[in-house]
Amino acid sequence: MKLATYRDGSPDGRLMVVSRDLRRAVDAGTIAPNLLIALERWDSAAQALQRLSDMLNADTAAGSVDFEPQRCMAPLPRTFQWCDASAFLNHGRLMERAFNTPPIPDFDTVPVMYQGASDDFLGPHDDVPLPDEALGIDFEGEFGVVVGKVPMGATPAQALDAIRLVVQLNDWSLRALGPREMKSGFGFLQAKPSTSFAPVAVTPDELGDAWRDGRVHLDLDVEWNGQTFGHPNGGEMNFGFGDLVAHAARTRRLGAGTIVGSGTVSNADRAVGSACIAERRVIEIIDHGEPRTQFMRFGDRVRMCARGADGDAPFGVIDQRVVRA
Amino acid sequence: MKLATYRDGSPDGRLMVVSRDLRRAVDAGTIAPNLLIALERWDSAAQALQRLSDMLNADTAAGSVDFEPQRCMAPLPRTFQWCDASAFLNHGRLMERAFNTPPIPDFDTVPVMYQGASDDFLGPHDDVPLPDEALGIDFEGEFGVVVGKVPMGATPAQALDAIRLVVQLNDWSLRALGPREMKSGFGFLQAKPSTSFAPVAVTPDELGDAWRDGRVHLDLDVEWNGQTFGHPNGGEMNFGFGDLVAHAARTRRLGAGTIVGSGTVSNADRAVGSACIAERRVIEIIDHGEPRTQFMRFGDRVRMCARGADGDAPFGVIDQRVVRA
């Protein structure tokens, strides 16, 4: 099934079930008022949501309406935990060159992951308020998963079983602030403003064959101001989401609704382009001795859309404009 | 006023108002079911809670009962954001020597701060489950603040005004995992398991003169297995909480209920001891060429208690045992 959250004036929004083709939607507030509560009561809520989804897809759900992505908040407008990995090693190795940082220890055997802010996510069409163009405004196209409760020390297989939903996201980054925060050893904080999410969170079964090995085997189309920027495939992730969730749970329990991200989707084949500007810039440095692409300006737009096998957009579209805060 | 959260089977617990002397308590669930919701509705909830607090302190509150810290969860058993600084530069400089890490850029002018996990805090008497003694189990005695909504780009003065509550906490750390995570540049994740909180969160006015310059000017008594370990004073913090909250809000809004921590309380005067083992160990290395104090074992206890001017414990006591997960 596919779930979205409509803006209703509350911090957590209103839970909606969305049809497979993203054309219709139906209010699911009688099952759970919002997605965070549905995830906490998943064993009972999932069955009722699935029945409603089946009716919606059969065009027999009472009260269904046209789905309006403009009304969407992030599927989880806020949650209690957000951890983002860097699981595409191609990207990580290029970024080491960009930031001129020493090689990360055990980079190809132990995932790297930062703890992100989860109190204020942006919806797919919200403006993105940022304080200053000089901070190096960049996008990062990613996939992510939302889990139920995960016990401390869960194995990757157990972690994979705890995955409830798959999401598509843009992990906004401020590149001028990254190096100092990385060198501090304390990790990203100011360098990672609020993250944006595509309108629809989907259960893994909705992705069919594109969900396998704990990875999303779909191209992520990225456009910047209407120009194609890249379309790397999520299947090249060097750690699966089971590995990433287990990494996050090694020394602590994870609460229901925890989101774990893949890091910037990135492929070794440079012909497919990139899902963030920083990666393109370091490729330019390698090829030409200097970066040629500048970071974003206020008024710029980014559009991100994972492309299904049949050309559809299983998560819908992120299409946002960067504005001065 | 003073607030606590009783365990009631729900993830967010039950809001209680506690008397100034921590002897009596009264259920505040009719004002707000839990502290997180009270913080979201602070303008109205604070007045009602203050009236209830006044009645409790005057011994005229209907339904008041003996306060039982054993029934307490963390004041916020979970929240949407937790950021922890390292604002005692004495500690930070010693830790650089301990971890043999390069000097942090701009360490004395820009706060360092990591994003922590906020989905699963521990109460003051909860056992602390951890997977392995070999991970270097350590405590970190700290103070922290809980804020209301903070706009992006808030000044330190505005940030100070947004502080609703002051808390005392133990930021549990796994030292064997710290260096790899610091070197990755992505910051602490596995090295920071669930954080513990003293039972009572207090409004700044409850601290009287001990709350000034955005700092908690109280000694934090730390005992390990019944032996005094240290009693450093919180007033020596090199950045005030207004600076720390403003740092966290530079590129993003902060949601109501965000907690910002001071980092390990640490004084230049070595006679007062330390609030974490790692700091004592690096002092031993400096003095003796090698660390002499080992990290914690399963079954060990830590007790932490800020001491008020009149010998009372304004936040109550953290007293916990480390156990195998």
XYZ file of C-alpha atoms in Angstrom:
650
model
C 0.000 0.000 0.000
C 0.907 3.639 -0.387
C 0.566 6.231 2.350
C 0.757 10.012 2.448
C 0.175 12.799 4.964
C -2.054 15.766 4.258
C -1.499 19.121 5.909
C -4.254 19.716 8.494
C -2.700 22.294 10.828
C -1.381 19.687 13.261
C 2.346 18.919 13.549
C 1.895 15.311 12.395
C -0.721 15.886 9.679
C -3.505 13.576 8.542
C -2.924 10.016 7.312
C -4.120 9.240 3.766
C -4.076 6.018 1.761
C -3.111 6.665 -1.874
C -3.943 4.487 -4.875
C -1.200 2.583 -6.658
C -1.340 5.002 -9.610
C -1.278 8.053 -7.263
C -4.544 9.334 -8.766
C -6.906 8.768 -5.844
C -6.676 9.047 -2.075
C -8.842 8.352 0.940
C -8.687 9.666 4.498
C -7.377 6.987 6.873
C -7.790 9.028 10.046
C -10.283 6.582 11.517
C -7.593 3.872 11.453
C -4.819 6.094 12.846
C -4.814 9.889 12.998
C -1.307 10.092 11.605
C 1.439 7.881 10.224
C 3.584 8.033 13.366
C 0.770 6.541 15.422
C 0.044 3.977 12.694
C 3.679 2.830 12.894
C 3.422 2.449 16.669
C 0.293 0.307 16.269
C 1.429 -1.330 13.032
C 0.238 -4.891 13.730
C -3.364 -3.772 13.874
C -3.195 -0.640 11.728
C -1.476 -2.284 8.755
C -4.307 -4.750 8.206
C -6.966 -2.046 8.257
C -4.873 0.213 6.011
C -4.332 -2.662 3.576
C -8.085 -3.305 3.358
C -8.686 0.377 2.685
C -5.922 0.352 0.077
C -7.448 -2.675 -1.648
C -10.820 -0.935 -1.803
C -9.237 2.267 -3.115
C -7.407 0.381 -5.865
C -10.664 -1.436 -6.737
C -12.436 1.946 -6.825
C -14.836 0.875 -4.086
C -13.550 3.033 -1.192
C -16.214 5.394 0.114
C -15.142 9.025 0.278
C -12.154 8.746 -2.034
C -10.948 11.943 -3.662
C -8.384 13.020 -6.242
C -4.872 12.785 -4.756
C -3.313 16.240 -4.471
C 0.455 16.078 -3.826
C 0.482 19.850 -3.230
C -1.386 19.188 0.024
C 1.263 16.756 1.254
C 3.624 17.153 4.134
C 6.462 14.644 4.389
C 4.904 11.204 5.019
C 6.342 11.612 8.537
C 6.464 15.404 9.073
C 8.524 14.665 12.169
C 9.660 11.501 13.873
C 11.822 10.495 16.816
C 14.896 9.395 14.865
C 16.537 9.926 11.487
C 19.873 8.310 10.631
C 21.473 8.763 7.245
C 24.212 6.544 5.876
C 26.658 6.955 3.032
C 26.128 3.522 1.553
C 27.148 4.221 -2.041
C 30.907 3.909 -1.713
C 31.454 5.458 -5.141
C 29.995 8.694 -3.765
C 31.895 8.470 -0.502
C 35.236 7.981 -2.200
C 34.613 10.906 -4.534
C 33.558 13.082 -1.577
C 36.743 12.252 0.304
C 38.567 13.793 -2.626
C 36.209 16.786 -2.624
C 36.596 17.519 1.084
C 40.267 16.481 1.077
C 39.573 14.377 4.168
C 41.589 11.314 5.198
C 40.179 7.908 4.191
C 37.356 6.779 6.475
C 38.422 3.733 8.559
C 36.838 0.416 7.438
C 34.801 2.307 4.841
C 33.961 -0.758 2.765
C 33.113 -3.068 5.681
C 31.401 -0.837 8.293
C 28.694 1.634 7.189
C 29.204 5.291 7.967
C 26.075 6.985 9.218
C 25.194 10.290 10.822
C 22.398 11.105 13.218
C 20.140 13.690 11.583
C 17.495 16.099 12.834
C 14.006 14.592 12.675
C 11.875 17.339 14.220
C 11.014 19.313 11.097
C 10.887 17.541 7.733
C 9.743 19.335 4.575
C 6.983 18.213 2.221
C 7.560 17.513 -1.484
C 6.464 20.950 -2.697
C 7.371 23.114 0.292
C 9.771 25.960 -0.296
C 13.197 25.289 1.228
C 14.180 28.252 3.443
C 17.918 28.674 3.934
C 19.850 31.594 5.388
C 22.599 32.299 2.866
C 23.593 31.297 -0.680
C 27.238 31.436 0.394
C 26.764 28.274 2.475
C 27.011 26.045 -0.618
C 23.404 24.908 -1.031
C 23.247 21.383 -2.429
C 20.721 18.582 -2.850
C 21.270 14.856 -2.220
C 18.852 12.413 -3.830
C 18.348 9.313 -1.679
C 16.145 6.399 -0.778
C 15.238 5.500 2.799
C 13.287 3.072 4.927
C 10.963 3.501 7.907
C 11.156 0.762 10.529
C 9.047 -0.535 13.379
C 10.657 -1.170 16.753
C 14.107 -2.743 16.389
C 15.797 -4.399 19.395
C 19.396 -3.612 20.287
C 21.751 -5.975 18.477
C 19.309 -6.964 15.735
C 20.877 -8.901 12.857
C 20.655 -7.514 9.314
C 17.968 -10.124 8.563
C 15.934 -9.096 11.610
C 16.443 -5.448 10.691
C 15.211 -6.134 7.155
C 12.068 -7.721 8.598
C 11.425 -4.568 10.637
C 11.217 -2.375 7.516
C 7.658 -1.102 7.168
C 7.923 1.516 4.424
C 10.277 2.749 1.713
C 10.657 6.471 1.021
C 12.433 8.828 -1.382
C 14.105 11.934 -0.011
C 16.325 14.937 -0.584
C 18.934 15.331 2.147
C 19.628 19.071 1.761
C 23.238 19.967 2.527
C 25.228 23.142 3.115
C 28.659 22.303 1.752
C 30.518 25.300 3.162
C 29.685 24.082 6.675
C 30.537 20.418 6.118
C 34.329 20.381 6.381
C 34.515 22.113 9.770
C 31.852 19.823 11.225
C 33.552 16.731 9.802
C 36.935 17.811 11.162
C 35.413 18.380 14.613
C 34.633 14.663 14.719
C 31.169 15.503 16.057
C 29.603 15.199 12.587
C 27.042 17.168 10.617
C 24.670 19.559 12.342
C 24.461 23.015 10.729
C 25.537 21.398 7.443
C 22.291 19.409 7.334
C 19.163 21.572 7.338
C 15.661 20.060 7.186
C 15.313 17.041 4.893
C 12.568 16.812 2.233
C 10.492 13.770 1.330
C 8.535 12.608 -1.717
C 4.793 12.540 -1.001
C 4.214 8.807 -0.886
C 5.724 6.169 1.423
C 5.234 2.645 0.108
C 5.315 -0.829 1.602
C 8.197 -2.820 0.065
C 5.779 -5.116 -1.859
C 4.602 -2.116 -3.895
C 8.040 -1.978 -5.529
C 7.827 -5.568 -6.830
C 11.128 -6.795 -8.237
C 12.670 -3.364 -7.702
C 12.876 -4.183 -3.954
C 15.435 -6.938 -3.491
C 18.556 -7.501 -1.352
C 17.314 -4.676 0.856
C 17.872 -2.206 -1.969
C 15.696 -0.041 -4.231
C 16.668 -1.014 -7.786
C 15.233 2.076 -9.448
C 16.737 5.022 -11.286
C 16.424 8.295 -9.384
C 15.851 11.073 -11.912
C 17.232 14.416 -10.730
C 16.540 17.702 -12.532
C 17.953 21.086 -11.553
C 16.067 24.076 -12.975
C 14.481 21.823 -15.585
C 17.755 20.312 -16.814
C 18.608 16.650 -16.311
C 21.323 16.365 -13.684
C 21.543 12.613 -13.175
C 19.643 9.349 -13.001
C 21.746 6.940 -10.904
C 20.264 3.610 -9.845
C 19.649 2.704 -6.210
C 20.648 -0.929 -6.718
C 24.359 -0.132 -6.588
C 24.206 0.540 -2.813
C 27.191 -1.213 -1.184
C 25.285 -1.959 2.032
C 21.635 -3.058 1.998
C 19.072 -1.383 4.224
C 19.130 -4.444 6.515
C 22.824 -3.792 7.143
C 22.211 -0.095 7.719
C 19.353 -0.571 10.194
C 21.368 -3.222 12.068
C 24.286 -0.780 12.221
C 22.027 1.864 13.783
C 20.712 -0.682 16.322
C 24.058 -2.132 17.419
C 24.155 -0.329 20.788
C 20.550 0.865 21.187
C 16.930 0.047 20.480
C 15.263 1.932 17.623
C 11.793 3.350 18.159
C 8.966 2.730 15.685
C 9.091 5.396 12.996
C 12.886 5.598 12.839
C 13.975 6.503 9.299
C 17.283 5.259 7.881
C 18.607 6.780 4.644
C 20.903 5.389 1.963
C 23.072 8.429 1.421
C 23.372 10.038 -1.996
C 22.565 7.591 -4.777
C 25.700 7.245 -6.874
C 26.909 4.926 -9.613
C 30.377 4.089 -10.849
C 29.163 4.714 -14.423
C 29.684 8.456 -14.794
C 27.405 8.577 -17.827
C 24.357 8.464 -15.540
C 25.326 11.707 -13.798
C 25.041 12.484 -10.104
C 22.368 13.050 -7.454
C 24.195 15.977 -5.809
C 26.231 18.943 -6.994
C 29.223 18.219 -4.766
C 29.796 14.916 -6.524
C 29.662 16.537 -9.958
C 32.107 19.197 -8.775
C 34.669 16.682 -7.616
C 34.386 14.840 -10.926
C 35.038 18.194 -12.628
C 38.073 18.714 -10.424
C 39.360 15.271 -11.407
C 38.673 15.844 -15.113
C 39.469 19.548 -15.471
C 41.463 20.551 -12.406
C 38.700 22.785 -11.068
C 34.963 22.716 -10.306
C 32.813 24.259 -13.029
C 29.353 23.848 -11.541
C 28.342 26.296 -8.824
C 26.043 25.488 -5.912
C 22.381 26.531 -5.855
C 21.011 30.068 -5.812
C 17.809 31.319 -4.219
C 14.949 30.679 -6.653
C 16.510 27.514 -8.061
C 14.337 24.410 -8.281
C 15.163 20.724 -7.862
C 12.947 17.897 -9.031
C 13.540 14.295 -7.975
C 11.550 11.277 -9.038
C 12.342 7.576 -8.843
C 11.313 5.923 -12.088
C 9.519 2.574 -11.923
C 9.959 -0.181 -14.483
C 6.804 0.927 -16.287
C 7.755 4.588 -16.209
C 5.580 5.474 -13.238
C 6.782 7.336 -10.147
C 6.124 5.014 -7.198
C 6.891 7.665 -4.555
C 5.574 10.667 -6.492
C 7.733 13.701 -7.133
C 9.809 16.101 -5.010
C 9.760 19.510 -6.715
C 10.955 22.403 -4.582
C 12.361 25.881 -4.747
C 15.140 27.209 -2.532
C 14.288 30.554 -0.902
C 15.934 32.984 1.478
C 14.859 32.219 5.075
C 7.996 24.824 38.897
C 9.282 21.262 38.753
C 7.983 18.596 36.405
C 8.425 14.842 36.149
C 7.018 11.973 34.096
C 5.577 8.851 35.669
C 5.623 5.523 33.857
C 2.067 4.657 32.748
C 2.638 2.165 29.941
C 2.524 4.815 27.207
C 5.664 5.879 25.319
C 5.469 9.461 26.614
C 4.384 8.725 30.193
C 2.219 10.826 32.484
C 2.978 14.442 33.406
C 3.408 15.180 37.133
C 4.069 18.430 38.981
C 6.587 17.941 41.792
C 6.998 20.102 44.894
C 10.081 22.269 45.325
C 11.451 19.908 47.985
C 10.726 16.824 45.792
C 8.578 15.291 48.540
C 5.136 15.601 46.991
C 3.706 15.283 43.493
C 0.375 15.729 41.780
C -0.939 14.374 38.495
C -1.058 17.098 35.826
C -2.644 14.976 33.139
C -5.730 17.163 32.955
C -3.522 20.094 31.871
C -1.477 18.086 29.367
C -1.247 14.309 29.147
C 2.525 14.405 28.843
C 5.417 16.868 28.912
C 5.956 16.820 25.153
C 2.406 18.045 24.581
C 2.749 20.586 27.399
C 5.814 22.032 25.636
C 3.893 22.305 22.376
C 1.095 24.195 24.147
C 3.391 25.986 26.578
C 1.730 29.416 26.520
C -1.458 28.000 27.976
C -0.098 24.929 29.764
C 2.614 26.780 31.716
C 0.112 29.019 33.489
C -2.041 26.103 34.573
C 0.989 24.073 35.631
C 2.323 27.030 37.635
C -0.993 27.355 39.481
C -0.920 23.654 40.291
C 2.703 23.960 41.414
C 1.843 26.888 43.686
C -0.955 24.872 45.285
C 1.305 21.845 45.699
C 3.996 23.935 47.402
C 1.328 25.469 49.650
C 0.088 21.961 50.441
C -3.371 22.770 49.079
C -3.327 20.682 45.872
C -6.081 18.081 45.848
C -4.900 14.542 45.153
C -1.240 15.114 45.917
C 0.829 12.067 46.770
C 4.353 11.261 47.922
C 6.808 11.756 45.049
C 8.364 8.425 44.026
C 11.424 8.886 41.796
C 11.494 5.130 41.170
C 8.334 5.573 39.093
C 9.952 8.191 36.864
C 10.821 7.927 33.236
C 13.037 10.654 31.792
C 11.080 13.954 31.991
C 10.843 13.586 28.193
C 11.039 9.819 27.586
C 11.428 10.663 23.910
C 11.431 13.860 21.928
C 12.000 14.987 18.364
C 15.515 16.385 18.772
C 18.499 16.050 21.076
C 21.736 17.953 20.395
C 24.692 17.699 22.713
C 27.557 20.165 22.773
C 31.037 20.010 24.246
C 30.939 23.412 25.863
C 33.496 22.869 28.620
C 36.672 23.496 26.667
C 38.800 22.056 29.456
C 37.150 18.680 28.806
C 37.384 18.988 25.046
C 41.094 19.787 25.096
C 41.799 16.860 27.399
C 39.724 14.551 25.177
C 41.684 15.592 22.099
C 44.711 14.261 23.891
C 42.861 11.095 24.902
C 41.628 10.332 21.381
C 44.817 11.648 19.775
C 42.664 13.638 17.337
C 43.764 16.821 15.602
C 42.677 20.126 17.184
C 39.046 20.987 16.404
C 38.841 24.055 14.130
C 37.648 27.255 15.894
C 37.120 25.265 19.081
C 37.036 28.286 21.381
C 34.807 30.467 19.186
C 32.305 28.058 17.559
C 30.579 25.411 19.708
C 30.990 21.774 18.716
C 27.781 19.802 18.939
C 26.571 16.406 17.833
C 23.080 15.333 16.894
C 21.994 12.592 19.305
C 19.278 9.955 19.314
C 16.112 11.176 21.035
C 13.753 8.229 20.533
C 14.522 6.257 23.680
C 15.745 8.074 26.790
C 16.263 6.255 30.089
C 14.756 7.198 33.447
C 16.841 8.012 36.529
C 16.682 4.512 38.043
C 16.343 2.390 34.908
C 18.980 -0.246 34.310
C 21.322 0.681 31.444
C 21.466 -2.226 28.974
C 24.612 -2.352 26.867
C 25.928 -5.127 24.657
C 29.563 -5.565 25.691
C 31.942 -4.422 28.447
C 34.723 -4.289 25.868
C 33.123 -1.221 24.272
C 34.522 1.076 26.987
C 31.401 1.932 28.972
C 31.583 5.460 30.363
C 29.272 8.059 31.905
C 29.193 11.798 31.186
C 27.543 14.063 33.734
C 25.891 17.056 32.085
C 23.278 19.770 32.311
C 20.830 20.516 29.520
C 17.928 22.744 28.504
C 14.575 22.070 26.862
C 13.364 24.754 24.484
C 10.112 25.824 22.883
C 10.007 26.517 19.151
C 13.114 28.384 17.979
C 13.165 30.125 14.586
C 16.058 29.615 12.181
C 18.770 32.188 12.786
C 17.709 33.035 16.356
C 20.223 35.143 18.275
C 21.710 33.813 21.538
C 19.424 36.218 23.446
C 16.345 34.946 21.586
C 17.506 31.387 22.132
C 17.910 32.031 25.863
C 14.334 33.323 25.975
C 13.125 30.083 24.376
C 14.491 27.943 27.223
C 11.576 26.393 29.078
C 13.232 23.859 31.374
C 16.637 22.875 32.734
C 17.586 19.201 33.113
C 20.433 17.068 34.455
C 21.578 14.076 32.416
C 24.061 11.274 31.888
C 25.206 11.037 28.267
C 26.309 7.376 28.242
C 29.268 6.765 25.941
C 31.054 3.764 24.469
C 34.644 4.905 24.196
C 35.932 2.041 22.054
C 33.537 3.120 19.288
C 34.225 6.843 19.479
C 37.516 7.204 17.585
C 36.317 5.415 14.422
C 33.120 7.460 14.331
C 35.004 10.706 14.924
C 37.518 9.872 12.195
C 34.691 9.111 9.762
C 33.632 12.767 10.071
C 30.010 11.604 10.401
C 30.120 11.847 14.204
C 28.879 9.724 17.068
C 26.192 7.098 16.509
C 26.998 3.674 17.983
C 29.275 5.442 20.486
C 26.261 7.157 22.055
C 23.641 4.746 23.394
C 20.460 5.974 25.116
C 20.916 8.995 27.383
C 19.610 9.044 30.989
C 17.906 11.929 32.778
C 17.416 12.972 36.393
C 13.748 12.716 37.416
C 12.862 16.389 37.633
C 12.980 19.095 34.950
C 12.821 22.594 36.408
C 11.963 26.027 35.100
C 15.029 28.300 35.253
C 13.543 30.417 38.063
C 13.648 27.381 40.379
C 17.446 27.548 40.305
C 17.526 31.130 41.630
C 21.003 32.652 41.458
C 22.430 29.355 40.246
C 20.895 30.103 36.810
C 22.734 33.049 35.306
C 24.536 33.831 32.040
C 22.683 30.859 30.530
C 24.645 28.502 32.773
C 23.875 26.222 35.721
C 26.227 27.338 38.495
C 25.943 24.168 40.569
C 28.338 21.391 41.484
C 27.490 18.075 39.862
C 28.320 15.305 42.341
C 29.307 12.076 40.603
C 29.757 8.779 42.474
C 30.862 5.509 40.902
C 30.059 2.407 42.959
C 29.586 4.571 46.030
C 32.951 6.360 45.730
C 33.180 10.063 44.968
C 34.426 10.520 41.421
C 34.090 14.265 40.926
C 32.040 17.364 41.659
C 32.810 19.890 38.900
C 30.734 23.068 38.678
C 28.507 23.845 35.686
C 29.318 27.554 35.766
C 32.638 27.059 34.000
C 30.904 26.310 30.669
C 32.706 28.271 27.930
C 29.524 28.804 25.914
C 26.178 29.587 27.554
C 23.040 27.673 26.660
C 21.825 30.688 24.647
C 24.904 30.326 22.436
C 24.405 26.571 22.141
C 20.719 26.768 21.186
C 21.473 29.538 18.662
C 24.214 27.340 17.187
C 21.731 24.492 16.726
C 19.221 26.872 15.088
C 21.611 28.574 12.657
C 20.348 26.735 9.558
C 17.054 25.223 10.774
C 14.059 25.750 13.010
C 13.985 23.787 16.278
C 10.763 22.080 17.303
C 9.292 22.516 20.783
C 10.808 19.915 23.093
C 14.288 20.040 21.556
C 16.904 19.289 24.223
C 20.386 20.831 24.059
C 23.118 19.485 26.341
C 26.229 21.124 27.758
C 28.663 18.277 27.227
C 30.577 16.760 30.128
C 30.882 19.188 33.032
C 34.580 19.836 33.527
C 36.676 22.307 35.491
C 40.248 23.431 35.089
C 40.791 22.781 38.811
C 41.734 19.110 38.861
C 41.046 18.858 42.585
C 37.302 18.675 41.858
C 37.676 15.475 39.828
C 35.849 14.622 36.620
C 32.340 13.793 35.417
C 33.481 10.997 33.070
C 36.063 8.228 33.185
C 37.704 9.152 29.884
C 38.720 12.523 31.271
C 40.250 10.961 34.383
C 42.123 8.474 32.187
C 43.694 11.165 30.047
C 44.755 13.045 33.186
C 46.360 9.801 34.364
C 48.147 9.492 31.033
C 49.431 13.047 31.405
C 50.501 12.484 35.017
C 51.675 8.879 34.927
C 52.184 7.972 31.279
C 49.306 5.485 31.253
C 45.643 5.253 32.228
C 45.054 3.577 35.586
C 41.256 3.684 35.792
C 39.373 1.113 33.752
C 35.955 1.669 32.169
C 32.741 0.336 33.720
C 31.787 -3.317 34.224
C 28.322 -4.851 34.187
C 26.795 -4.423 37.640
C 28.551 -1.085 38.279
C 26.446 1.831 39.488
C 26.711 5.551 38.813
C 25.001 8.208 40.907
C 24.793 11.822 39.773
C 23.230 14.687 41.643
C 23.535 18.438 41.191
C 23.905 20.069 44.582
C 21.957 23.263 45.303
C 23.274 26.086 47.479
C 21.319 24.752 50.458
C 22.448 21.168 49.898
C 19.277 20.057 48.164
C 19.123 18.240 44.839
C 17.041 20.451 42.527
C 16.782 17.827 39.756
C 16.703 14.765 42.018
C 19.175 11.928 41.574
C 20.287 9.674 38.728
C 21.282 6.307 40.204
C 21.637 3.470 37.703
C 23.237 0.122 37.171
C 24.863 -1.003 33.925
C 23.656 -4.440 32.770
C 24.255 -6.775 29.846
C 21.650 -6.153 27.127
